[in-house]
Amino acid sequence: MQELVINVKKSVSMIVRGRFKSKTALLVVHVDGETLEQVFVFKYLGYHFIDQLSLAKSADMQSQKVSACYFSVLQKLADLRSDCPLKVAEQMFQATVASVADYGSEIYGVSKSVDQFQIRFFRQLLGLRRSTPVDTMYILVGYLPLHFRHIYLQLNFVAEILERPKDSLLRQALVTAVETAKKRKTAWFWNFLSPSMDS
C-alpha cells in the first residue's frame, strides 16, 4: 500500500461551513512541523472554491474573462475597420468570447448574464438600434442565446455520468449533489434525474 505524500508548500487548509454566514474558526494544521496556511478560497483545476463549497466564485471569475475577451474582439474589429467580413467577425466571436463563456459551464451552472455580450456584439456588428427586440436579432443572425448552449452542455455532462456504473465516483458525486439540492428544495431537475440514477 502506497503512502500519501503531501507537498506542504502547495497545501492549504480550509474549514467548510454551511450555507449561512457564520464566524469561521481558525484551524491550525501542522504537517511535518510545517503550518498549513488557512484559506477561505482556493483554486483547483481552474475552478475557484469558497468555504461554502460554492462555485459562484468560479462563475464570477469566468464572467470577467468573458468580458475581457469581448472588449479584445471589439478592439481587433476596430483595427480591421470595415475590411472584416461579417462571417469572419462572427467566427472571431465564437472562437474567443463564446468558447471562454462555455468553459466550465457544465460544472458551475448556467448564467443568462453571458447573453449580454452576444446581444451587444451583434447589435454593434449589424448596426441595430437598442429598441430592436432581442428575439428579432437572434432570428437575423441565426444564433441561439449562449446560455441555451450551456444548458445543452450540462445535460450532456449529466447524461455521460448516468452512463457510468453505479459505483463510479462521478455518479456517486452526482447522486450526493442532487440529494443535497433536493433537501434545499433547489433541485428542479430531480423529477427526471431520479429514475435515471436508480437504473
Coordinates of C-alpha atoms in Angstrom, one line a residue:
M1 CA 0.0 0.0 0.0
Q2 CA 1.4 3.4 -1.0
E3 CA 1.6 6.2 1.4
L4 CA 0.0 9.6 0.8
V5 CA 2.7 12.2 0.0
I6 CA 1.7 15.8 0.8
N7 CA 3.5 18.8 -0.7
V8 CA 3.4 21.1 2.3
K9 CA 4.4 24.1 0.3
K10 CA 1.5 23.7 -2.1
S11 CA -1.1 22.6 0.6
V12 CA -3.6 24.8 2.4
S13 CA -6.4 24.2 4.9
M14 CA -10.0 25.4 4.7
I15 CA -13.0 24.9 7.1
V16 CA -16.1 24.1 5.2
R17 CA -19.1 26.0 6.6
G18 CA -22.9 25.9 5.9
R19 CA -25.0 28.0 3.5
F20 CA -25.5 30.8 6.0
K21 CA -22.7 33.0 7.1
S22 CA -21.1 32.2 10.4
K23 CA -18.0 33.1 12.2
T24 CA -15.2 30.8 10.8
A25 CA -12.9 29.4 13.5
L26 CA -9.2 29.3 13.0
L27 CA -7.8 25.9 12.0
V28 CA -4.1 25.2 12.7
V29 CA -2.8 22.2 10.8
H30 CA 0.8 21.0 11.1
V31 CA 2.4 18.6 8.6
D32 CA 6.0 17.6 9.2
G33 CA 6.4 20.6 11.5
E34 CA 5.1 23.0 8.9
T35 CA 1.9 25.0 9.5
L36 CA -0.5 25.0 6.6
E37 CA -2.0 28.3 5.6
Q38 CA -5.7 28.6 6.2
V39 CA -7.7 30.0 3.3
F40 CA -11.3 30.8 2.5
V41 CA -10.9 30.5 -1.3
F42 CA -8.8 28.1 -3.2
K43 CA -8.3 27.3 -6.9
Y44 CA -8.2 23.8 -8.3
L45 CA -8.1 22.7 -11.9
G46 CA -9.3 26.2 -12.9
Y47 CA -12.2 26.3 -10.5
H48 CA -12.4 28.7 -7.5
F49 CA -13.9 27.1 -4.3
I50 CA -15.1 29.2 -1.4
D51 CA -15.6 27.8 2.2
Q52 CA -19.2 27.1 1.4
L53 CA -18.0 24.8 -1.4
S54 CA -19.9 27.0 -3.8
L55 CA -18.7 27.6 -7.4
A56 CA -20.2 31.1 -7.6
K57 CA -16.7 32.5 -7.4
S58 CA -15.7 30.5 -10.5
A59 CA -18.8 31.8 -12.4
D60 CA -17.8 35.4 -11.4
M61 CA -14.2 34.9 -12.5
Q62 CA -15.2 33.4 -15.8
S63 CA -17.6 36.3 -16.4
Q64 CA -14.7 38.7 -16.0
K65 CA -12.7 36.7 -18.6
V66 CA -15.6 36.7 -21.0
S67 CA -15.9 40.5 -20.6
A68 CA -12.1 40.9 -21.3
C69 CA -12.4 38.7 -24.4
Y70 CA -15.4 40.7 -25.6
F71 CA -13.6 44.0 -25.5
S72 CA -10.5 42.5 -27.0
V73 CA -12.5 41.3 -30.0
L74 CA -14.1 44.7 -30.4
Q75 CA -10.7 46.3 -30.5
K76 CA -9.5 43.8 -33.1
L77 CA -12.5 44.6 -35.3
A78 CA -12.0 48.3 -34.8
D79 CA -8.4 47.9 -36.0
L80 CA -9.6 46.0 -39.1
R81 CA -12.3 48.7 -39.6
S82 CA -14.6 47.8 -42.5
D83 CA -12.2 45.2 -44.0
C84 CA -13.6 42.4 -41.9
P85 CA -16.4 40.3 -43.4
L86 CA -19.4 39.6 -41.3
K87 CA -18.8 35.9 -41.3
V88 CA -15.2 36.3 -40.1
A89 CA -16.4 38.7 -37.3
E90 CA -18.9 36.0 -36.2
Q91 CA -16.2 33.3 -36.2
M92 CA -13.9 35.6 -34.1
F93 CA -16.7 36.0 -31.5
Q94 CA -17.4 32.2 -31.4
A95 CA -13.7 31.3 -31.1
T96 CA -13.0 33.7 -28.3
V97 CA -15.9 35.1 -26.3
A98 CA -18.3 32.2 -26.8
S99 CA -15.6 29.5 -26.2
V100 CA -14.4 31.2 -23.0
A101 CA -18.1 31.5 -21.8
D102 CA -18.5 27.8 -22.4
Y103 CA -15.6 26.8 -20.2
G104 CA -16.8 25.0 -17.1
S105 CA -20.4 26.0 -17.6
E106 CA -21.5 22.3 -17.2
I107 CA -19.9 22.4 -13.8
Y108 CA -20.7 25.7 -12.2
G109 CA -24.1 26.3 -13.9
V110 CA -25.9 28.4 -16.4
S111 CA -25.9 32.2 -16.3
K112 CA -28.0 34.4 -18.6
S113 CA -25.6 37.2 -17.9
V114 CA -23.3 35.9 -20.7
D115 CA -26.0 36.6 -23.2
Q116 CA -25.5 40.3 -22.8
F117 CA -22.1 40.1 -24.6
Q118 CA -23.6 38.3 -27.6
I119 CA -26.5 40.8 -27.8
R120 CA -24.2 43.8 -27.6
F121 CA -21.8 42.3 -30.2
F122 CA -24.4 41.6 -32.8
R123 CA -26.2 44.9 -32.3
Q124 CA -23.0 46.7 -32.9
L125 CA -21.9 44.5 -35.8
L126 CA -25.3 44.8 -37.6
G127 CA -25.9 48.4 -36.6
L128 CA -29.1 47.6 -34.9
R129 CA -30.9 50.0 -32.6
R130 CA -31.2 49.3 -28.9
S131 CA -35.0 49.2 -29.4
T132 CA -34.7 46.2 -31.8
P133 CA -36.2 43.2 -29.9
V134 CA -33.7 40.6 -28.9
D135 CA -35.8 37.8 -30.4
T136 CA -35.7 39.6 -33.8
M137 CA -31.9 40.0 -33.5
Y138 CA -31.4 36.3 -32.9
I139 CA -33.6 35.5 -35.9
L140 CA -31.5 37.8 -38.1
V141 CA -28.1 36.4 -37.1
G142 CA -29.3 32.7 -36.8
Y143 CA -27.8 32.1 -33.4
L144 CA -29.3 31.0 -30.1
P145 CA -28.6 32.6 -26.7
L146 CA -25.3 31.4 -25.2
H147 CA -27.0 30.1 -22.1
F148 CA -29.0 27.7 -24.3
R149 CA -25.7 26.1 -25.3
H150 CA -24.7 25.9 -21.6
I151 CA -27.9 24.0 -20.7
Y152 CA -27.1 21.6 -23.6
L153 CA -23.5 21.1 -22.3
Q154 CA -24.9 20.5 -18.8
L155 CA -27.4 17.9 -19.9
N156 CA -24.8 16.1 -22.0
F157 CA -22.5 16.1 -19.0
V158 CA -25.2 14.6 -16.8
A159 CA -26.1 12.0 -19.5
E160 CA -22.4 10.9 -19.7
I161 CA -22.3 10.5 -15.9
L162 CA -25.5 8.4 -15.8
E163 CA -24.0 6.0 -18.4
R164 CA -21.2 5.1 -15.9
P165 CA -21.6 2.2 -13.4
K166 CA -23.3 2.9 -10.1
D167 CA -20.1 2.6 -8.1
S168 CA -18.4 5.3 -10.3
L169 CA -17.1 8.2 -8.2
L170 CA -18.6 10.7 -10.6
R171 CA -22.0 9.1 -10.4
Q172 CA -21.9 8.9 -6.6
A173 CA -21.0 12.6 -6.6
L174 CA -23.9 13.4 -8.8
V175 CA -26.3 11.5 -6.6
T176 CA -25.0 13.3 -3.5
A177 CA -25.3 16.7 -5.2
V178 CA -28.9 16.0 -6.3
E179 CA -29.8 14.7 -2.8
T180 CA -28.3 17.8 -1.2
A181 CA -30.2 20.1 -3.7
K182 CA -33.4 18.2 -3.0
K183 CA -33.1 18.9 0.7
R184 CA -32.5 22.5 -0.1
K185 CA -35.5 22.5 -2.4
T186 CA -33.3 23.7 -5.3
A187 CA -33.3 20.5 -7.4
W188 CA -35.8 21.4 -10.2
F189 CA -34.2 18.6 -12.2
W190 CA -34.9 15.9 -9.5
N191 CA -38.0 14.6 -11.1
F192 CA -36.4 13.4 -14.3
L193 CA -32.9 12.6 -12.9
S194 CA -34.1 10.4 -10.0
P195 CA -35.4 7.5 -12.1
S196 CA -32.3 7.5 -14.3
M197 CA -30.0 7.3 -11.3
D198 CA -31.9 4.3 -9.9
S199 CA -31.5 2.3 -13.0

